[in-house]
Amino acid sequence: MMMLDWTRRAACLDLDPELFFPISVEGPSQSQVERAKTVCHGCPVREPCLEYALTTRQAYGVWGGTDPEQRRELSLAEPPRESVHAQPLRGGR
Ligand code: SF4
């Protein structure tokens, strides 16, 4: 599998993936989520990580210091990105 360039500098690269993909974001898993977010806050690639998660609509896990609920809120706050094909044609059509 091709590795995204920014992932090579990820602070979570050598950490247990289960920390970032807990069973739930509530109950006992809440402390796991908070620990993962703490790692993200010191991560040098937090921005591209969050961008990637939003663009690819990652529904699970902690990405870029956010949990799935926070990403849903961010996605709702931002207007959907238009693709090149959705741009209006020149000439007023
Ligand atoms: S921001 Fe968090 S999830 Fe993303 S690469 Fe960094 S440590 Fe990993």
mmCIF file of N, CA and C and ligand atoms in Angstrom:
data_model
loop_
_atom_site.group_PDB
_atom_site.id
_atom_site.type_symbol
_atom_site.label_atom_id
_atom_site.label_comp_id
_atom_site.label_asym_id
_atom_site.label_seq_id
_atom_site.Cartn_x
_atom_site.Cartn_y
_atom_site.Cartn_z
ATOM 1 N N MET A 1 0.841 -1.181 0.000
ATOM 2 C CA MET A 1 0.000 0.000 0.000
ATOM 3 C C MET A 1 0.892 1.252 0.000
ATOM 4 N N MET A 2 0.508 2.255 -0.818
ATOM 5 C CA MET A 2 1.285 3.488 -0.882
ATOM 6 C C MET A 2 1.085 4.308 0.394
ATOM 7 N N MET A 3 2.159 4.801 0.937
ATOM 8 C CA MET A 3 2.089 5.574 2.173
ATOM 9 C C MET A 3 1.986 7.064 1.825
ATOM 10 N N LEU A 4 1.059 7.755 2.435
ATOM 11 C CA LEU A 4 0.977 9.198 2.223
ATOM 12 C C LEU A 4 2.218 9.832 2.829
ATOM 13 N N ASP A 5 2.780 10.833 2.152
ATOM 14 C CA ASP A 5 4.053 11.398 2.563
ATOM 15 C C ASP A 5 4.045 11.909 4.005
ATOM 16 N N TRP A 6 2.971 12.583 4.392
ATOM 17 C CA TRP A 6 2.943 13.167 5.730
ATOM 18 C C TRP A 6 2.915 12.119 6.833
ATOM 19 N N THR A 7 2.462 10.913 6.514
ATOM 20 C CA THR A 7 2.359 9.889 7.557
ATOM 21 C C THR A 7 3.731 9.453 8.078
ATOM 22 N N ARG A 8 4.766 9.716 7.292
ATOM 23 C CA ARG A 8 6.116 9.346 7.749
ATOM 24 C C ARG A 8 6.537 10.157 8.966
ATOM 25 N N ARG A 9 5.944 11.341 9.141
ATOM 26 C CA ARG A 9 6.305 12.197 10.284
ATOM 27 C C ARG A 9 5.249 12.166 11.381
ATOM 28 N N ALA A 10 4.315 11.237 11.269
ATOM 29 C CA ALA A 10 3.222 11.160 12.242
ATOM 30 C C ALA A 10 3.719 10.780 13.632
ATOM 31 N N ALA A 11 3.223 11.504 14.630
ATOM 32 C CA ALA A 11 3.609 11.211 16.014
ATOM 33 C C ALA A 11 3.070 9.859 16.469
ATOM 34 N N CYS A 12 2.062 9.355 15.759
ATOM 35 C CA CYS A 12 1.446 8.084 16.153
ATOM 36 C C CYS A 12 2.023 6.900 15.393
ATOM 37 N N LEU A 13 3.023 7.147 14.583
ATOM 38 C CA LEU A 13 3.539 6.116 13.683
ATOM 39 C C LEU A 13 3.890 4.815 14.413
ATOM 40 N N ASP A 14 4.523 4.932 15.572
ATOM 41 C CA ASP A 14 4.957 3.728 16.277
ATOM 42 C C ASP A 14 4.082 3.403 17.483
ATOM 43 N N LEU A 15 2.939 4.067 17.569
ATOM 44 C CA LEU A 15 2.053 3.808 18.710
ATOM 45 C C LEU A 15 1.017 2.749 18.348
ATOM 46 N N ASP A 16 0.395 2.199 19.353
ATOM 47 C CA ASP A 16 -0.626 1.174 19.169
ATOM 48 C C ASP A 16 -1.839 1.785 18.452
ATOM 49 N N PRO A 17 -2.192 1.292 17.274
ATOM 50 C CA PRO A 17 -3.336 1.847 16.530
ATOM 51 C C PRO A 17 -4.641 1.793 17.321
ATOM 52 N N GLU A 18 -4.741 0.868 18.258
ATOM 53 C CA GLU A 18 -5.972 0.753 19.042
ATOM 54 C C GLU A 18 -6.239 2.000 19.870
ATOM 55 N N LEU A 19 -5.167 2.736 20.196
ATOM 56 C CA LEU A 19 -5.339 3.983 20.945
ATOM 57 C C LEU A 19 -6.139 4.979 20.117
ATOM 58 N N PHE A 20 -5.950 4.957 18.812
ATOM 59 C CA PHE A 20 -6.590 5.919 17.922
ATOM 60 C C PHE A 20 -7.907 5.401 17.346
ATOM 61 N N PHE A 21 -8.150 4.119 17.519
ATOM 62 C CA PHE A 21 -9.401 3.531 17.029
ATOM 63 C C PHE A 21 -10.083 2.753 18.149
ATOM 64 N N PRO A 22 -10.530 3.453 19.197
ATOM 65 C CA PRO A 22 -11.198 2.766 20.304
ATOM 66 C C PRO A 22 -12.578 2.266 19.864
ATOM 67 N N ILE A 23 -13.134 1.397 20.657
ATOM 68 C CA ILE A 23 -14.449 0.814 20.345
ATOM 69 C C ILE A 23 -15.515 1.908 20.304
ATOM 70 N N SER A 24 -15.398 2.878 21.185
ATOM 71 C CA SER A 24 -16.393 3.940 21.270
ATOM 72 C C SER A 24 -15.685 5.222 21.703
ATOM 73 N N VAL A 25 -16.364 6.360 21.607
ATOM 74 C CA VAL A 25 -15.759 7.594 22.124
ATOM 75 C C VAL A 25 -16.337 7.922 23.498
ATOM 76 N N GLU A 26 -17.168 7.013 24.023
ATOM 77 C CA GLU A 26 -17.793 7.225 25.326
ATOM 78 C C GLU A 26 -17.337 6.157 26.309
ATOM 79 N N GLY A 27 -17.748 6.313 27.565
ATOM 80 C CA GLY A 27 -17.430 5.328 28.594
ATOM 81 C C GLY A 27 -15.938 5.193 28.800
ATOM 82 N N PRO A 28 -15.463 3.959 29.049
ATOM 83 C CA PRO A 28 -14.045 3.744 29.336
ATOM 84 C C PRO A 28 -13.141 4.152 28.172
ATOM 85 N N SER A 29 -13.675 4.120 26.965
ATOM 86 C CA SER A 29 -12.870 4.488 25.799
ATOM 87 C C SER A 29 -12.572 5.977 25.760
ATOM 88 N N GLN A 30 -13.322 6.754 26.538
ATOM 89 C CA GLN A 30 -13.142 8.212 26.532
ATOM 90 C C GLN A 30 -11.709 8.599 26.901
ATOM 91 N N SER A 31 -11.125 7.926 27.905
ATOM 92 C CA SER A 31 -9.760 8.284 28.314
ATOM 93 C C SER A 31 -8.767 7.911 27.210
ATOM 94 N N GLN A 32 -9.069 6.840 26.485
ATOM 95 C CA GLN A 32 -8.225 6.434 25.356
ATOM 96 C C GLN A 32 -8.250 7.517 24.276
ATOM 97 N N VAL A 33 -9.447 8.024 23.995
ATOM 98 C CA VAL A 33 -9.609 9.084 22.990
ATOM 99 C C VAL A 33 -8.834 10.324 23.432
ATOM 100 N N GLU A 34 -8.936 10.672 24.693
ATOM 101 C CA GLU A 34 -8.241 11.866 25.185
ATOM 102 C C GLU A 34 -6.723 11.686 25.089
ATOM 103 N N ARG A 35 -6.235 10.480 25.356
ATOM 104 C CA ARG A 35 -4.794 10.223 25.229
ATOM 105 C C ARG A 35 -4.361 10.346 23.774
ATOM 106 N N ALA A 36 -5.168 9.826 22.869
ATOM 107 C CA ALA A 36 -4.854 9.926 21.438
ATOM 108 C C ALA A 36 -4.829 11.392 21.015
ATOM 109 N N LYS A 37 -5.800 12.165 21.468
ATOM 110 C CA LYS A 37 -5.862 13.586 21.106
ATOM 111 C C LYS A 37 -4.645 14.340 21.633
ATOM 112 N N THR A 38 -4.165 13.938 22.806
ATOM 113 C CA THR A 38 -2.974 14.578 23.375
ATOM 114 C C THR A 38 -1.767 14.334 22.470
ATOM 115 N N VAL A 39 -1.648 13.120 21.936
ATOM 116 C CA VAL A 39 -0.558 12.824 20.993
ATOM 117 C C VAL A 39 -0.706 13.706 19.755
ATOM 118 N N CYS A 40 -1.931 13.813 19.243
ATOM 119 C CA CYS A 40 -2.194 14.630 18.049
ATOM 120 C C CYS A 40 -1.790 16.089 18.267
ATOM 121 N N HIS A 41 -2.038 16.606 19.463
ATOM 122 C CA HIS A 41 -1.754 18.026 19.701
ATOM 123 C C HIS A 41 -0.276 18.349 19.554
ATOM 124 N N GLY A 42 0.594 17.362 19.744
ATOM 125 C CA GLY A 42 2.023 17.604 19.565
ATOM 126 C C GLY A 42 2.544 17.070 18.240
ATOM 127 N N CYS A 43 1.640 16.712 17.361
ATOM 128 C CA CYS A 43 2.049 16.069 16.103
ATOM 129 C C CYS A 43 2.355 17.116 15.027
ATOM 130 N N PRO A 44 3.487 16.980 14.320
ATOM 131 C CA PRO A 44 3.857 17.971 13.299
ATOM 132 C C PRO A 44 3.000 17.902 12.034
ATOM 133 N N VAL A 45 2.234 16.830 11.872
ATOM 134 C CA VAL A 45 1.422 16.709 10.646
ATOM 135 C C VAL A 45 -0.079 16.694 10.972
ATOM 136 N N ARG A 46 -0.422 17.398 12.024
ATOM 137 C CA ARG A 46 -1.824 17.406 12.444
ATOM 138 C C ARG A 46 -2.742 17.978 11.354
ATOM 139 N N GLU A 47 -2.312 19.055 10.715
ATOM 140 C CA GLU A 47 -3.166 19.693 9.696
ATOM 141 C C GLU A 47 -3.448 18.786 8.500
ATOM 142 N N PRO A 48 -2.397 18.243 7.839
ATOM 143 C CA PRO A 48 -2.700 17.349 6.713
ATOM 144 C C PRO A 48 -3.477 16.110 7.140
ATOM 145 N N CYS A 49 -3.260 15.653 8.354
ATOM 146 C CA CYS A 49 -3.983 14.485 8.855
ATOM 147 C C CYS A 49 -5.475 14.794 8.953
ATOM 148 N N LEU A 50 -5.808 15.942 9.545
ATOM 149 C CA LEU A 50 -7.215 16.334 9.665
ATOM 150 C C LEU A 50 -7.825 16.572 8.289
ATOM 151 N N GLU A 51 -7.070 17.233 7.430
ATOM 152 C CA GLU A 51 -7.541 17.493 6.063
ATOM 153 C C GLU A 51 -7.865 16.174 5.346
ATOM 154 N N TYR A 52 -6.983 15.222 5.503
ATOM 155 C CA TYR A 52 -7.181 13.914 4.872
ATOM 156 C C TYR A 52 -8.453 13.245 5.420
ATOM 157 N N ALA A 53 -8.605 13.302 6.739
ATOM 158 C CA ALA A 53 -9.774 12.658 7.359
ATOM 159 C C ALA A 53 -11.074 13.307 6.904
ATOM 160 N N LEU A 54 -11.070 14.636 6.769
ATOM 161 C CA LEU A 54 -12.282 15.335 6.326
ATOM 162 C C LEU A 54 -12.558 15.040 4.857
ATOM 163 N N THR A 55 -11.516 15.070 4.053
ATOM 164 C CA THR A 55 -11.679 14.848 2.612
ATOM 165 C C THR A 55 -12.163 13.436 2.310
ATOM 166 N N THR A 56 -11.637 12.486 3.055
ATOM 167 C CA THR A 56 -11.998 11.086 2.790
ATOM 168 C C THR A 56 -13.122 10.607 3.709
ATOM 169 N N ARG A 57 -13.679 11.527 4.486
ATOM 170 C CA ARG A 57 -14.813 11.230 5.372
ATOM 171 C C ARG A 57 -14.573 10.019 6.265
ATOM 172 N N GLN A 58 -13.475 10.074 7.010
ATOM 173 C CA GLN A 58 -13.163 8.984 7.940
ATOM 174 C C GLN A 58 -14.180 8.985 9.074
ATOM 175 N N ALA A 59 -14.941 7.915 9.169
ATOM 176 C CA ALA A 59 -16.038 7.857 10.139
ATOM 177 C C ALA A 59 -15.616 7.300 11.494
ATOM 178 N N TYR A 60 -14.415 6.752 11.580
ATOM 179 C CA TYR A 60 -13.976 6.136 12.832
ATOM 180 C C TYR A 60 -12.601 6.662 13.223
ATOM 181 N N GLY A 61 -12.353 6.655 14.522
ATOM 182 C CA GLY A 61 -11.025 6.931 15.025
ATOM 183 C C GLY A 61 -10.712 8.404 15.234
ATOM 184 N N VAL A 62 -9.553 8.622 15.843
ATOM 185 C CA VAL A 62 -9.044 9.971 16.092
ATOM 186 C C VAL A 62 -8.086 10.322 14.966
ATOM 187 N N TRP A 63 -8.351 11.440 14.319
ATOM 188 C CA TRP A 63 -7.508 11.948 13.227
ATOM 189 C C TRP A 63 -7.288 13.438 13.465
ATOM 190 N N GLY A 64 -6.066 13.877 13.388
ATOM 191 C CA GLY A 64 -5.786 15.309 13.508
ATOM 192 C C GLY A 64 -6.341 15.935 14.790
ATOM 193 N N GLY A 65 -6.396 15.171 15.849
ATOM 194 C CA GLY A 65 -6.874 15.685 17.129
ATOM 195 C C GLY A 65 -8.376 15.758 17.260
ATOM 196 N N THR A 66 -9.091 15.143 16.336
ATOM 197 C CA THR A 66 -10.557 15.177 16.400
ATOM 198 C C THR A 66 -11.137 13.767 16.460
ATOM 199 N N ASP A 67 -12.291 13.672 17.114
ATOM 200 C CA ASP A 67 -13.029 12.409 17.094
ATOM 201 C C ASP A 67 -14.099 12.499 15.999
ATOM 202 N N PRO A 68 -14.772 11.404 15.697
ATOM 203 C CA PRO A 68 -15.745 11.419 14.590
ATOM 204 C C PRO A 68 -16.826 12.497 14.729
ATOM 205 N N GLU A 69 -17.303 12.722 15.953
ATOM 206 C CA GLU A 69 -18.356 13.720 16.159
ATOM 207 C C GLU A 69 -17.837 15.125 15.823
ATOM 208 N N GLN A 70 -16.615 15.412 16.255
ATOM 209 C CA GLN A 70 -16.032 16.729 15.957
ATOM 210 C C GLN A 70 -15.839 16.905 14.452
ATOM 211 N N ARG A 71 -15.470 15.840 13.757
ATOM 212 C CA ARG A 71 -15.292 15.942 12.304
ATOM 213 C C ARG A 71 -16.625 16.159 11.603
ATOM 214 N N ARG A 72 -17.679 15.501 12.127
ATOM 215 C CA ARG A 72 -19.007 15.739 11.544
ATOM 216 C C ARG A 72 -19.375 17.212 11.673
ATOM 217 N N GLU A 73 -19.102 17.787 12.860
ATOM 218 C CA GLU A 73 -19.425 19.204 13.067
ATOM 219 C C GLU A 73 -18.606 20.095 12.134
ATOM 220 N N LEU A 74 -17.332 19.772 11.965
ATOM 221 C CA LEU A 74 -16.483 20.550 11.051
ATOM 222 C C LEU A 74 -16.993 20.449 9.622
ATOM 223 N N SER A 75 -17.419 19.261 9.224
ATOM 224 C CA SER A 75 -17.922 19.059 7.856
ATOM 225 C C SER A 75 -19.207 19.836 7.633
ATOM 226 N N LEU A 76 -20.052 19.903 8.659
ATOM 227 C CA LEU A 76 -21.306 20.645 8.528
ATOM 228 C C LEU A 76 -21.053 22.141 8.490
ATOM 229 N N ALA A 77 -20.007 22.576 9.217
ATOM 230 C CA ALA A 77 -19.693 24.004 9.267
ATOM 231 C C ALA A 77 -19.106 24.502 7.960
ATOM 232 N N GLU A 78 -18.437 23.613 7.241
ATOM 233 C CA GLU A 78 -17.811 23.998 5.972
ATOM 234 C C GLU A 78 -18.734 23.651 4.821
ATOM 235 N N PRO A 79 -18.883 24.536 3.855
ATOM 236 C CA PRO A 79 -19.673 24.183 2.685
ATOM 237 C C PRO A 79 -18.971 23.066 1.924
ATOM 238 N N PRO A 80 -19.733 22.190 1.271
ATOM 239 C CA PRO A 80 -19.092 21.111 0.526
ATOM 240 C C PRO A 80 -18.157 21.642 -0.537
ATOM 241 N N ARG A 81 -17.017 20.968 -0.674
ATOM 242 C CA ARG A 81 -16.063 21.400 -1.687
ATOM 243 C C ARG A 81 -16.567 21.008 -3.059
ATOM 244 N N GLU A 82 -16.546 21.964 -3.972
ATOM 245 C CA GLU A 82 -17.006 21.680 -5.326
ATOM 246 C C GLU A 82 -15.871 21.081 -6.134
ATOM 247 N N SER A 83 -16.194 20.116 -6.918
ATOM 248 C CA SER A 83 -15.173 19.543 -7.778
ATOM 249 C C SER A 83 -15.006 20.450 -8.986
ATOM 250 N N VAL A 84 -13.960 20.240 -9.723
ATOM 251 C CA VAL A 84 -13.698 21.036 -10.924
ATOM 252 C C VAL A 84 -14.887 20.957 -11.867
ATOM 253 N N HIS A 85 -15.506 19.779 -11.913
ATOM 254 C CA HIS A 85 -16.615 19.571 -12.837
ATOM 255 C C HIS A 85 -17.879 20.310 -12.415
ATOM 256 N N ALA A 86 -17.923 20.735 -11.141
ATOM 257 C CA ALA A 86 -19.121 21.423 -10.676
ATOM 258 C C ALA A 86 -19.026 22.936 -10.892
ATOM 259 N N GLN A 87 -17.884 23.428 -11.391
ATOM 260 C CA GLN A 87 -17.723 24.857 -11.631
ATOM 261 C C GLN A 87 -18.642 25.301 -12.770
ATOM 262 N N PRO A 88 -19.230 26.512 -12.680
ATOM 263 C CA PRO A 88 -20.049 26.973 -13.786
ATOM 264 C C PRO A 88 -19.211 27.171 -15.038
ATOM 265 N N LEU A 89 -19.816 26.946 -16.165
ATOM 266 C CA LEU A 89 -19.107 27.129 -17.424
ATOM 267 C C LEU A 89 -18.930 28.615 -17.700
ATOM 268 N N ARG A 90 -17.861 28.963 -18.396
ATOM 269 C CA ARG A 90 -17.664 30.366 -18.786
ATOM 270 C C ARG A 90 -18.691 30.761 -19.817
ATOM 271 N N GLY A 91 -18.910 32.071 -19.962
ATOM 272 C CA GLY A 91 -19.829 32.553 -20.975
ATOM 273 C C GLY A 91 -21.270 32.585 -20.480
ATOM 274 N N GLY A 92 -21.434 32.512 -19.142
ATOM 275 C CA GLY A 92 -22.755 32.675 -18.563
ATOM 276 C C GLY A 92 -23.680 31.478 -18.737
ATOM 277 N N ARG A 93 -23.125 30.338 -19.086
ATOM 278 C CA ARG A 93 -23.996 29.175 -19.261
ATOM 279 C C ARG A 93 -24.122 28.395 -17.978
HETATM 280 S S1 SF4 B 1 -2.504 14.162 14.042
HETATM 281 FE FE1 SF4 B 1 -2.809 12.428 15.409
HETATM 282 S S2 SF4 B 1 -3.712 10.795 14.178
HETATM 283 FE FE2 SF4 B 1 -2.867 12.336 12.784
HETATM 284 S S3 SF4 B 1 -0.820 11.618 12.298
HETATM 285 FE FE3 SF4 B 1 -0.622 12.992 14.014
HETATM 286 S S4 SF4 B 1 -0.730 11.746 15.865
HETATM 287 FE FE4 SF4 B 1 -1.483 10.500 14.146
#
